[in-house]
């Protein structure tokens, strides 16, 4: 008879780590935090580094180039965890989906994300940073919108949205009847692509009063 020694499954480094604590900004009226997303792919855990920078005025080159993320928080309960500056930071499920999507496999990505870059528990900081949001988004290299993961025919809906944008950008067309739809290479009304686009427009980002 042989005995097998069972090993306990390894514990996730995220679960073992102490909780992250925000340090004070140099100035809540001029300083901002940026999230440096470390490279990774697949289901590998998210690791970030928070760094401090300064908000810029229009026309001024930012101290550190960054992109800004616009999304909806969804469920406010933070049930997921990431590694932030070597410590555990709880985030919402919606944000963890976005981080997996925007993370690059080979290089760091620098993003401004309100949930990560503002200490939500400090009311004075939060209020001051909210007042800076216009400048934060204006100073970003680009603003990316996270609507959620692909589902059903969402790719077909986005393809149709791009076609419509191209048509309206370069023509004076504001209403498309059946003849104009055919002339512009668009599907007839009732086609699955129109249904897919309608489903996208029903996503929370388009309906929330407060989004970032």
mmCIF file with all atom_site columns, C-alpha atoms in Angstrom:
data_model
loop_
_atom_site.group_PDB
_atom_site.id
_atom_site.type_symbol
_atom_site.label_atom_id
_atom_site.label_alt_id
_atom_site.label_comp_id
_atom_site.label_asym_id
_atom_site.label_entity_id
_atom_site.label_seq_id
_atom_site.pdbx_PDB_ins_code
_atom_site.Cartn_x
_atom_site.Cartn_y
_atom_site.Cartn_z
_atom_site.occupancy
_atom_site.B_iso_or_equiv
_atom_site.pdbx_formal_charge
_atom_site.auth_seq_id
_atom_site.auth_comp_id
_atom_site.auth_asym_id
_atom_site.auth_atom_id
_atom_site.pdbx_PDB_model_num
ATOM 1   C CA . UNK A 1 1   ? 0.000   0.000  0.000   1.00 0.00 ? 1   UNK A CA 1
ATOM 2   C CA . UNK A 1 2   ? 1.322   3.396  -0.885  1.00 0.00 ? 2   UNK A CA 1
ATOM 3   C CA . UNK A 1 3   ? 0.480   6.741  0.637   1.00 0.00 ? 3   UNK A CA 1
ATOM 4   C CA . UNK A 1 4   ? 0.135   9.856  -1.468  1.00 0.00 ? 4   UNK A CA 1
ATOM 5   C CA . UNK A 1 5   ? 0.985   13.163 0.088   1.00 0.00 ? 5   UNK A CA 1
ATOM 6   C CA . UNK A 1 6   ? -1.501  15.782 -1.105  1.00 0.00 ? 6   UNK A CA 1
ATOM 7   C CA . UNK A 1 7   ? -0.304  19.299 -1.528  1.00 0.00 ? 7   UNK A CA 1
ATOM 8   C CA . UNK A 1 8   ? -2.597  22.213 -0.872  1.00 0.00 ? 8   UNK A CA 1
ATOM 9   C CA . UNK A 1 9   ? -3.375  24.202 -4.020  1.00 0.00 ? 9   UNK A CA 1
ATOM 10  C CA . UNK A 1 10  ? -1.239  27.333 -4.324  1.00 0.00 ? 10  UNK A CA 1
ATOM 11  C CA . UNK A 1 11  ? -2.842  30.468 -2.972  1.00 0.00 ? 11  UNK A CA 1
ATOM 12  C CA . UNK A 1 12  ? -3.248  33.382 -5.344  1.00 0.00 ? 12  UNK A CA 1
ATOM 13  C CA . UNK A 1 13  ? -0.640  36.134 -4.721  1.00 0.00 ? 13  UNK A CA 1
ATOM 14  C CA . UNK A 1 14  ? -3.483  38.653 -4.940  1.00 0.00 ? 14  UNK A CA 1
ATOM 15  C CA . UNK A 1 15  ? -5.391  37.008 -2.081  1.00 0.00 ? 15  UNK A CA 1
ATOM 16  C CA . UNK A 1 16  ? -2.248  36.736 0.056   1.00 0.00 ? 16  UNK A CA 1
ATOM 17  C CA . UNK A 1 17  ? -1.246  40.379 -0.399  1.00 0.00 ? 17  UNK A CA 1
ATOM 18  C CA . UNK A 1 18  ? -2.087  43.187 2.047   1.00 0.00 ? 18  UNK A CA 1
ATOM 19  C CA . UNK A 1 19  ? -4.634  45.766 0.935   1.00 0.00 ? 19  UNK A CA 1
ATOM 20  C CA . UNK A 1 20  ? -3.478  48.779 -1.058  1.00 0.00 ? 20  UNK A CA 1
ATOM 21  C CA . UNK A 1 21  ? -3.650  52.171 0.656   1.00 0.00 ? 21  UNK A CA 1
ATOM 22  C CA . UNK A 1 22  ? -3.709  55.406 -1.306  1.00 0.00 ? 22  UNK A CA 1
ATOM 23  C CA . UNK A 1 23  ? -1.063  57.991 -0.518  1.00 0.00 ? 23  UNK A CA 1
ATOM 24  C CA . UNK A 1 24  ? -1.936  61.678 -0.566  1.00 0.00 ? 24  UNK A CA 1
ATOM 25  C CA . UNK A 1 25  ? -1.603  63.608 -3.828  1.00 0.00 ? 25  UNK A CA 1
ATOM 26  C CA . UNK A 1 26  ? 0.804   66.539 -3.835  1.00 0.00 ? 26  UNK A CA 1
ATOM 27  C CA . UNK A 1 27  ? -2.171  68.740 -4.729  1.00 0.00 ? 27  UNK A CA 1
ATOM 28  C CA . UNK A 1 28  ? -5.732  67.499 -5.271  1.00 0.00 ? 28  UNK A CA 1
ATOM 29  C CA . UNK A 1 29  ? -6.326  70.518 -7.538  1.00 0.00 ? 29  UNK A CA 1
ATOM 30  C CA . UNK A 1 30  ? -3.394  70.013 -9.921  1.00 0.00 ? 30  UNK A CA 1
ATOM 31  C CA . UNK A 1 31  ? -2.093  66.458 -9.440  1.00 0.00 ? 31  UNK A CA 1
ATOM 32  C CA . UNK A 1 32  ? -3.618  63.279 -10.842 1.00 0.00 ? 32  UNK A CA 1
ATOM 33  C CA . UNK A 1 33  ? -2.826  59.599 -10.632 1.00 0.00 ? 33  UNK A CA 1
ATOM 34  C CA . UNK A 1 34  ? -2.328  57.431 -13.703 1.00 0.00 ? 34  UNK A CA 1
ATOM 35  C CA . UNK A 1 35  ? -2.602  53.647 -13.867 1.00 0.00 ? 35  UNK A CA 1
ATOM 36  C CA . UNK A 1 36  ? 0.282   51.907 -15.592 1.00 0.00 ? 36  UNK A CA 1
ATOM 37  C CA . UNK A 1 37  ? -1.146  48.547 -16.725 1.00 0.00 ? 37  UNK A CA 1
ATOM 38  C CA . UNK A 1 38  ? 1.546   45.873 -16.846 1.00 0.00 ? 38  UNK A CA 1
ATOM 39  C CA . UNK A 1 39  ? 1.718   43.559 -19.891 1.00 0.00 ? 39  UNK A CA 1
ATOM 40  C CA . UNK A 1 40  ? -0.252  40.323 -19.830 1.00 0.00 ? 40  UNK A CA 1
ATOM 41  C CA . UNK A 1 41  ? -2.789  38.282 -21.727 1.00 0.00 ? 41  UNK A CA 1
ATOM 42  C CA . UNK A 1 42  ? -5.599  35.819 -21.262 1.00 0.00 ? 42  UNK A CA 1
ATOM 43  C CA . UNK A 1 43  ? -6.844  35.212 -17.735 1.00 0.00 ? 43  UNK A CA 1
ATOM 44  C CA . UNK A 1 44  ? -3.552  36.173 -16.097 1.00 0.00 ? 44  UNK A CA 1
ATOM 45  C CA . UNK A 1 45  ? -4.195  38.504 -13.161 1.00 0.00 ? 45  UNK A CA 1
ATOM 46  C CA . UNK A 1 46  ? -4.096  42.262 -13.659 1.00 0.00 ? 46  UNK A CA 1
ATOM 47  C CA . UNK A 1 47  ? -1.103  44.140 -12.249 1.00 0.00 ? 47  UNK A CA 1
ATOM 48  C CA . UNK A 1 48  ? -0.869  47.922 -12.240 1.00 0.00 ? 48  UNK A CA 1
ATOM 49  C CA . UNK A 1 49  ? 1.340   50.667 -10.874 1.00 0.00 ? 49  UNK A CA 1
ATOM 50  C CA . UNK A 1 50  ? -0.177  53.990 -9.842  1.00 0.00 ? 50  UNK A CA 1
ATOM 51  C CA . UNK A 1 51  ? 2.012   56.977 -10.673 1.00 0.00 ? 51  UNK A CA 1
ATOM 52  C CA . UNK A 1 52  ? 1.485   60.682 -10.105 1.00 0.00 ? 52  UNK A CA 1
ATOM 53  C CA . UNK A 1 53  ? 1.392   63.354 -12.793 1.00 0.00 ? 53  UNK A CA 1
ATOM 54  C CA . UNK A 1 54  ? -0.046  66.823 -13.312 1.00 0.00 ? 54  UNK A CA 1
ATOM 55  C CA . UNK A 1 55  ? -3.207  67.823 -15.119 1.00 0.00 ? 55  UNK A CA 1
ATOM 56  C CA . UNK A 1 56  ? -2.454  69.979 -18.153 1.00 0.00 ? 56  UNK A CA 1
ATOM 57  C CA . UNK A 1 57  ? -4.211  72.958 -19.641 1.00 0.00 ? 57  UNK A CA 1
ATOM 58  C CA . UNK A 1 58  ? -5.414  72.839 -23.282 1.00 0.00 ? 58  UNK A CA 1
ATOM 59  C CA . UNK A 1 59  ? -2.489  73.120 -25.688 1.00 0.00 ? 59  UNK A CA 1
ATOM 60  C CA . UNK A 1 60  ? 0.086   72.081 -23.100 1.00 0.00 ? 60  UNK A CA 1
ATOM 61  C CA . UNK A 1 61  ? 1.962   68.817 -23.591 1.00 0.00 ? 61  UNK A CA 1
ATOM 62  C CA . UNK A 1 62  ? 1.186   66.392 -20.738 1.00 0.00 ? 62  UNK A CA 1
ATOM 63  C CA . UNK A 1 63  ? 3.987   65.392 -18.395 1.00 0.00 ? 63  UNK A CA 1
ATOM 64  C CA . UNK A 1 64  ? 3.134   61.736 -19.090 1.00 0.00 ? 64  UNK A CA 1
ATOM 65  C CA . UNK A 1 65  ? 1.066   60.715 -22.115 1.00 0.00 ? 65  UNK A CA 1
ATOM 66  C CA . UNK A 1 66  ? -2.005  58.682 -21.229 1.00 0.00 ? 66  UNK A CA 1
ATOM 67  C CA . UNK A 1 67  ? -5.357  57.496 -22.535 1.00 0.00 ? 67  UNK A CA 1
ATOM 68  C CA . UNK A 1 68  ? -8.607  57.980 -20.609 1.00 0.00 ? 68  UNK A CA 1
ATOM 69  C CA . UNK A 1 69  ? -11.296 55.357 -20.108 1.00 0.00 ? 69  UNK A CA 1
ATOM 70  C CA . UNK A 1 70  ? -15.017 56.127 -20.244 1.00 0.00 ? 70  UNK A CA 1
ATOM 71  C CA . UNK A 1 71  ? -17.289 53.389 -18.892 1.00 0.00 ? 71  UNK A CA 1
ATOM 72  C CA . UNK A 1 72  ? -20.081 52.655 -16.427 1.00 0.00 ? 72  UNK A CA 1
ATOM 73  C CA . UNK A 1 73  ? -19.294 51.222 -13.015 1.00 0.00 ? 73  UNK A CA 1
ATOM 74  C CA . UNK A 1 74  ? -22.156 48.728 -13.162 1.00 0.00 ? 74  UNK A CA 1
ATOM 75  C CA . UNK A 1 75  ? -22.571 46.957 -9.825  1.00 0.00 ? 75  UNK A CA 1
ATOM 76  C CA . UNK A 1 76  ? -20.830 49.170 -7.273  1.00 0.00 ? 76  UNK A CA 1
ATOM 77  C CA . UNK A 1 77  ? -19.693 46.256 -5.095  1.00 0.00 ? 77  UNK A CA 1
ATOM 78  C CA . UNK A 1 78  ? -15.984 45.560 -5.599  1.00 0.00 ? 78  UNK A CA 1
ATOM 79  C CA . UNK A 1 79  ? -15.854 41.783 -5.836  1.00 0.00 ? 79  UNK A CA 1
ATOM 80  C CA . UNK A 1 80  ? -12.701 41.417 -7.976  1.00 0.00 ? 80  UNK A CA 1
ATOM 81  C CA . UNK A 1 81  ? -9.064  42.087 -7.104  1.00 0.00 ? 81  UNK A CA 1
ATOM 82  C CA . UNK A 1 82  ? -5.950  43.299 -8.892  1.00 0.00 ? 82  UNK A CA 1
ATOM 83  C CA . UNK A 1 83  ? -2.373  43.933 -7.810  1.00 0.00 ? 83  UNK A CA 1
ATOM 84  C CA . UNK A 1 84  ? -1.626  47.642 -7.352  1.00 0.00 ? 84  UNK A CA 1
ATOM 85  C CA . UNK A 1 85  ? 1.901   48.712 -6.390  1.00 0.00 ? 85  UNK A CA 1
ATOM 86  C CA . UNK A 1 86  ? 2.476   45.240 -4.975  1.00 0.00 ? 86  UNK A CA 1
ATOM 87  C CA . UNK A 1 87  ? -0.705  45.186 -2.909  1.00 0.00 ? 87  UNK A CA 1
ATOM 88  C CA . UNK A 1 88  ? -4.286  44.003 -3.313  1.00 0.00 ? 88  UNK A CA 1
ATOM 89  C CA . UNK A 1 89  ? -6.891  46.461 -4.625  1.00 0.00 ? 89  UNK A CA 1
ATOM 90  C CA . UNK A 1 90  ? -10.574 45.548 -4.954  1.00 0.00 ? 90  UNK A CA 1
ATOM 91  C CA . UNK A 1 91  ? -12.369 46.647 -8.146  1.00 0.00 ? 91  UNK A CA 1
ATOM 92  C CA . UNK A 1 92  ? -15.777 46.173 -9.756  1.00 0.00 ? 92  UNK A CA 1
ATOM 93  C CA . UNK A 1 93  ? -16.485 43.334 -12.225 1.00 0.00 ? 93  UNK A CA 1
ATOM 94  C CA . UNK A 1 94  ? -17.073 45.844 -15.032 1.00 0.00 ? 94  UNK A CA 1
ATOM 95  C CA . UNK A 1 95  ? -13.638 47.372 -14.549 1.00 0.00 ? 95  UNK A CA 1
ATOM 96  C CA . UNK A 1 96  ? -11.828 44.028 -14.439 1.00 0.00 ? 96  UNK A CA 1
ATOM 97  C CA . UNK A 1 97  ? -13.391 43.195 -17.833 1.00 0.00 ? 97  UNK A CA 1
ATOM 98  C CA . UNK A 1 98  ? -12.185 46.515 -19.245 1.00 0.00 ? 98  UNK A CA 1
ATOM 99  C CA . UNK A 1 99  ? -8.669  46.062 -17.857 1.00 0.00 ? 99  UNK A CA 1
ATOM 100 C CA . UNK A 1 100 ? -8.364  42.625 -19.464 1.00 0.00 ? 100 UNK A CA 1
ATOM 101 C CA . UNK A 1 101 ? -9.545  44.110 -22.764 1.00 0.00 ? 101 UNK A CA 1
ATOM 102 C CA . UNK A 1 102 ? -7.228  47.134 -22.841 1.00 0.00 ? 102 UNK A CA 1
ATOM 103 C CA . UNK A 1 103 ? -4.144  45.432 -21.405 1.00 0.00 ? 103 UNK A CA 1
ATOM 104 C CA . UNK A 1 104 ? -1.449  44.817 -24.027 1.00 0.00 ? 104 UNK A CA 1
ATOM 105 C CA . UNK A 1 105 ? 0.478   41.519 -24.155 1.00 0.00 ? 105 UNK A CA 1
ATOM 106 C CA . UNK A 1 106 ? 3.864   43.112 -24.816 1.00 0.00 ? 106 UNK A CA 1
ATOM 107 C CA . UNK A 1 107 ? 4.065   46.608 -23.341 1.00 0.00 ? 107 UNK A CA 1
ATOM 108 C CA . UNK A 1 108 ? 2.664   48.806 -20.594 1.00 0.00 ? 108 UNK A CA 1
ATOM 109 C CA . UNK A 1 109 ? -0.478  50.852 -21.156 1.00 0.00 ? 109 UNK A CA 1
ATOM 110 C CA . UNK A 1 110 ? -1.040  54.078 -19.219 1.00 0.00 ? 110 UNK A CA 1
ATOM 111 C CA . UNK A 1 111 ? -4.680  54.902 -18.487 1.00 0.00 ? 111 UNK A CA 1
ATOM 112 C CA . UNK A 1 112 ? -6.632  57.375 -16.416 1.00 0.00 ? 112 UNK A CA 1
ATOM 113 C CA . UNK A 1 113 ? -9.531  55.495 -14.810 1.00 0.00 ? 113 UNK A CA 1
ATOM 114 C CA . UNK A 1 114 ? -11.578 57.195 -12.126 1.00 0.00 ? 114 UNK A CA 1
ATOM 115 C CA . UNK A 1 115 ? -12.077 54.059 -10.017 1.00 0.00 ? 115 UNK A CA 1
ATOM 116 C CA . UNK A 1 116 ? -8.310  53.504 -9.788  1.00 0.00 ? 116 UNK A CA 1
ATOM 117 C CA . UNK A 1 117 ? -6.902  57.004 -10.008 1.00 0.00 ? 117 UNK A CA 1
ATOM 118 C CA . UNK A 1 118 ? -9.145  58.722 -7.449  1.00 0.00 ? 118 UNK A CA 1
ATOM 119 C CA . UNK A 1 119 ? -9.280  57.689 -3.802  1.00 0.00 ? 119 UNK A CA 1
ATOM 120 C CA . UNK A 1 120 ? -13.054 57.339 -3.575  1.00 0.00 ? 120 UNK A CA 1
ATOM 121 C CA . UNK A 1 121 ? -13.057 57.302 0.246   1.00 0.00 ? 121 UNK A CA 1
ATOM 122 C CA . UNK A 1 122 ? -11.524 60.796 0.532   1.00 0.00 ? 122 UNK A CA 1
ATOM 123 C CA . UNK A 1 123 ? -14.399 63.166 -0.143  1.00 0.00 ? 123 UNK A CA 1
ATOM 124 C CA . UNK A 1 124 ? -12.265 66.295 -0.558  1.00 0.00 ? 124 UNK A CA 1
ATOM 125 C CA . UNK A 1 125 ? -9.963  64.578 -3.049  1.00 0.00 ? 125 UNK A CA 1
ATOM 126 C CA . UNK A 1 126 ? -12.858 62.997 -4.925  1.00 0.00 ? 126 UNK A CA 1
ATOM 127 C CA . UNK A 1 127 ? -14.716 66.292 -5.294  1.00 0.00 ? 127 UNK A CA 1
ATOM 128 C CA . UNK A 1 128 ? -11.590 68.154 -6.418  1.00 0.00 ? 128 UNK A CA 1
ATOM 129 C CA . UNK A 1 129 ? -10.683 65.450 -8.943  1.00 0.00 ? 129 UNK A CA 1
ATOM 130 C CA . UNK A 1 130 ? -14.218 65.369 -10.359 1.00 0.00 ? 130 UNK A CA 1
ATOM 131 C CA . UNK A 1 131 ? -13.854 69.092 -11.054 1.00 0.00 ? 131 UNK A CA 1
ATOM 132 C CA . UNK A 1 132 ? -10.688 68.298 -13.043 1.00 0.00 ? 132 UNK A CA 1
ATOM 133 C CA . UNK A 1 133 ? -12.310 65.655 -15.240 1.00 0.00 ? 133 UNK A CA 1
ATOM 134 C CA . UNK A 1 134 ? -12.868 68.003 -18.172 1.00 0.00 ? 134 UNK A CA 1
ATOM 135 C CA . UNK A 1 135 ? -9.149  68.830 -18.252 1.00 0.00 ? 135 UNK A CA 1
ATOM 136 C CA . UNK A 1 136 ? -8.185  65.188 -17.641 1.00 0.00 ? 136 UNK A CA 1
ATOM 137 C CA . UNK A 1 137 ? -10.169 63.966 -20.643 1.00 0.00 ? 137 UNK A CA 1
ATOM 138 C CA . UNK A 1 138 ? -9.049  66.928 -22.778 1.00 0.00 ? 138 UNK A CA 1
ATOM 139 C CA . UNK A 1 139 ? -5.404  66.165 -21.965 1.00 0.00 ? 139 UNK A CA 1
ATOM 140 C CA . UNK A 1 140 ? -5.650  62.481 -22.863 1.00 0.00 ? 140 UNK A CA 1
ATOM 141 C CA . UNK A 1 141 ? -4.030  61.172 -26.038 1.00 0.00 ? 141 UNK A CA 1
ATOM 142 C CA . UNK A 1 142 ? -7.348  59.472 -26.761 1.00 0.00 ? 142 UNK A CA 1
ATOM 143 C CA . UNK A 1 143 ? -10.513 58.480 -24.907 1.00 0.00 ? 143 UNK A CA 1
ATOM 144 C CA . UNK A 1 144 ? -11.640 54.859 -25.125 1.00 0.00 ? 144 UNK A CA 1
ATOM 145 C CA . UNK A 1 145 ? -15.212 53.823 -24.335 1.00 0.00 ? 145 UNK A CA 1
ATOM 146 C CA . UNK A 1 146 ? -15.873 50.440 -22.746 1.00 0.00 ? 146 UNK A CA 1
ATOM 147 C CA . UNK A 1 147 ? -19.387 49.200 -23.549 1.00 0.00 ? 147 UNK A CA 1
ATOM 148 C CA . UNK A 1 148 ? -18.834 45.665 -22.260 1.00 0.00 ? 148 UNK A CA 1
ATOM 149 C CA . UNK A 1 149 ? -17.747 42.358 -23.811 1.00 0.00 ? 149 UNK A CA 1
ATOM 150 C CA . UNK A 1 150 ? -18.936 41.147 -27.209 1.00 0.00 ? 150 UNK A CA 1
ATOM 151 C CA . UNK A 1 151 ? -22.206 39.248 -27.189 1.00 0.00 ? 151 UNK A CA 1
ATOM 152 C CA . UNK A 1 152 ? -24.443 37.874 -29.917 1.00 0.00 ? 152 UNK A CA 1
ATOM 153 C CA . UNK A 1 153 ? -24.133 39.971 -33.075 1.00 0.00 ? 153 UNK A CA 1
ATOM 154 C CA . UNK A 1 154 ? -22.427 42.941 -31.395 1.00 0.00 ? 154 UNK A CA 1
ATOM 155 C CA . UNK A 1 155 ? -19.539 42.851 -33.890 1.00 0.00 ? 155 UNK A CA 1
ATOM 156 C CA . UNK A 1 156 ? -22.034 43.161 -36.754 1.00 0.00 ? 156 UNK A CA 1
ATOM 157 C CA . UNK A 1 157 ? -23.709 46.065 -34.943 1.00 0.00 ? 157 UNK A CA 1
ATOM 158 C CA . UNK A 1 158 ? -20.409 47.899 -34.533 1.00 0.00 ? 158 UNK A CA 1
ATOM 159 C CA . UNK A 1 159 ? -19.584 47.322 -38.197 1.00 0.00 ? 159 UNK A CA 1
ATOM 160 C CA . UNK A 1 160 ? -22.891 48.927 -39.167 1.00 0.00 ? 160 UNK A CA 1
ATOM 161 C CA . UNK A 1 161 ? -22.240 51.853 -36.817 1.00 0.00 ? 161 UNK A CA 1
ATOM 162 C CA . UNK A 1 162 ? -18.904 52.490 -38.552 1.00 0.00 ? 162 UNK A CA 1
ATOM 163 C CA . UNK A 1 163 ? -20.626 52.445 -41.955 1.00 0.00 ? 163 UNK A CA 1
ATOM 164 C CA . UNK A 1 164 ? -23.234 54.950 -40.773 1.00 0.00 ? 164 UNK A CA 1
ATOM 165 C CA . UNK A 1 165 ? -20.555 57.201 -39.305 1.00 0.00 ? 165 UNK A CA 1
ATOM 166 C CA . UNK A 1 166 ? -18.644 57.192 -42.582 1.00 0.00 ? 166 UNK A CA 1
ATOM 167 C CA . UNK A 1 167 ? -21.773 58.054 -44.578 1.00 0.00 ? 167 UNK A CA 1
ATOM 168 C CA . UNK A 1 168 ? -22.921 60.878 -42.312 1.00 0.00 ? 168 UNK A CA 1
ATOM 169 C CA . UNK A 1 169 ? -19.407 62.289 -42.023 1.00 0.00 ? 169 UNK A CA 1
ATOM 170 C CA . UNK A 1 170 ? -18.917 62.778 -45.751 1.00 0.00 ? 170 UNK A CA 1
ATOM 171 C CA . UNK A 1 171 ? -22.480 63.480 -46.920 1.00 0.00 ? 171 UNK A CA 1
ATOM 172 C CA . UNK A 1 172 ? -25.425 65.643 -45.915 1.00 0.00 ? 172 UNK A CA 1
ATOM 173 C CA . UNK A 1 173 ? -27.677 62.623 -45.464 1.00 0.00 ? 173 UNK A CA 1
ATOM 174 C CA . UNK A 1 174 ? -29.650 62.772 -42.207 1.00 0.00 ? 174 UNK A CA 1
ATOM 175 C CA . UNK A 1 175 ? -32.359 60.248 -43.050 1.00 0.00 ? 175 UNK A CA 1
ATOM 176 C CA . UNK A 1 176 ? -31.921 57.014 -44.986 1.00 0.00 ? 176 UNK A CA 1
ATOM 177 C CA . UNK A 1 177 ? -34.894 55.571 -46.834 1.00 0.00 ? 177 UNK A CA 1
ATOM 178 C CA . UNK A 1 178 ? -34.850 52.140 -48.496 1.00 0.00 ? 178 UNK A CA 1
ATOM 179 C CA . UNK A 1 179 ? -33.398 53.543 -51.737 1.00 0.00 ? 179 UNK A CA 1
ATOM 180 C CA . UNK A 1 180 ? -30.588 55.362 -49.927 1.00 0.00 ? 180 UNK A CA 1
ATOM 181 C CA . UNK A 1 181 ? -29.850 52.312 -47.814 1.00 0.00 ? 181 UNK A CA 1
ATOM 182 C CA . UNK A 1 182 ? -29.299 50.241 -50.938 1.00 0.00 ? 182 UNK A CA 1
ATOM 183 C CA . UNK A 1 183 ? -27.333 53.015 -52.655 1.00 0.00 ? 183 UNK A CA 1
ATOM 184 C CA . UNK A 1 184 ? -24.950 53.236 -49.699 1.00 0.00 ? 184 UNK A CA 1
ATOM 185 C CA . UNK A 1 185 ? -24.478 49.492 -49.389 1.00 0.00 ? 185 UNK A CA 1
ATOM 186 C CA . UNK A 1 186 ? -26.436 49.243 -46.143 1.00 0.00 ? 186 UNK A CA 1
ATOM 187 C CA . UNK A 1 187 ? -28.756 46.379 -45.188 1.00 0.00 ? 187 UNK A CA 1
ATOM 188 C CA . UNK A 1 188 ? -32.522 46.760 -45.338 1.00 0.00 ? 188 UNK A CA 1
ATOM 189 C CA . UNK A 1 189 ? -34.381 47.722 -42.190 1.00 0.00 ? 189 UNK A CA 1
ATOM 190 C CA . UNK A 1 190 ? -35.144 44.669 -40.095 1.00 0.00 ? 190 UNK A CA 1
ATOM 191 C CA . UNK A 1 191 ? -31.835 43.033 -41.020 1.00 0.00 ? 191 UNK A CA 1
ATOM 192 C CA . UNK A 1 192 ? -29.986 41.400 -38.124 1.00 0.00 ? 192 UNK A CA 1
ATOM 193 C CA . UNK A 1 193 ? -27.303 44.119 -38.263 1.00 0.00 ? 193 UNK A CA 1
ATOM 194 C CA . UNK A 1 194 ? -29.892 46.766 -37.366 1.00 0.00 ? 194 UNK A CA 1
ATOM 195 C CA . UNK A 1 195 ? -31.094 44.585 -34.493 1.00 0.00 ? 195 UNK A CA 1
ATOM 196 C CA . UNK A 1 196 ? -27.513 44.180 -33.329 1.00 0.00 ? 196 UNK A CA 1
ATOM 197 C CA . UNK A 1 197 ? -26.934 47.942 -33.414 1.00 0.00 ? 197 UNK A CA 1
ATOM 198 C CA . UNK A 1 198 ? -30.139 48.536 -31.454 1.00 0.00 ? 198 UNK A CA 1
ATOM 199 C CA . UNK A 1 199 ? -28.932 46.062 -28.814 1.00 0.00 ? 199 UNK A CA 1
ATOM 200 C CA . UNK A 1 200 ? -25.645 47.968 -28.474 1.00 0.00 ? 200 UNK A CA 1
ATOM 201 C CA . UNK A 1 201 ? -27.492 51.261 -28.027 1.00 0.00 ? 201 UNK A CA 1
ATOM 202 C CA . UNK A 1 202 ? -29.453 49.705 -25.174 1.00 0.00 ? 202 UNK A CA 1
ATOM 203 C CA . UNK A 1 203 ? -26.278 49.029 -23.197 1.00 0.00 ? 203 UNK A CA 1
ATOM 204 C CA . UNK A 1 204 ? -25.931 50.970 -19.902 1.00 0.00 ? 204 UNK A CA 1
ATOM 205 C CA . UNK A 1 205 ? -23.249 53.390 -21.169 1.00 0.00 ? 205 UNK A CA 1
ATOM 206 C CA . UNK A 1 206 ? -25.799 55.106 -23.438 1.00 0.00 ? 206 UNK A CA 1
ATOM 207 C CA . UNK A 1 207 ? -28.445 55.437 -20.723 1.00 0.00 ? 207 UNK A CA 1
ATOM 208 C CA . UNK A 1 208 ? -26.648 56.355 -17.537 1.00 0.00 ? 208 UNK A CA 1
ATOM 209 C CA . UNK A 1 209 ? -27.033 59.962 -16.404 1.00 0.00 ? 209 UNK A CA 1
ATOM 210 C CA . UNK A 1 210 ? -23.530 59.909 -14.914 1.00 0.00 ? 210 UNK A CA 1
ATOM 211 C CA . UNK A 1 211 ? -20.724 58.264 -16.845 1.00 0.00 ? 211 UNK A CA 1
ATOM 212 C CA . UNK A 1 212 ? -17.003 58.986 -17.149 1.00 0.00 ? 212 UNK A CA 1
#
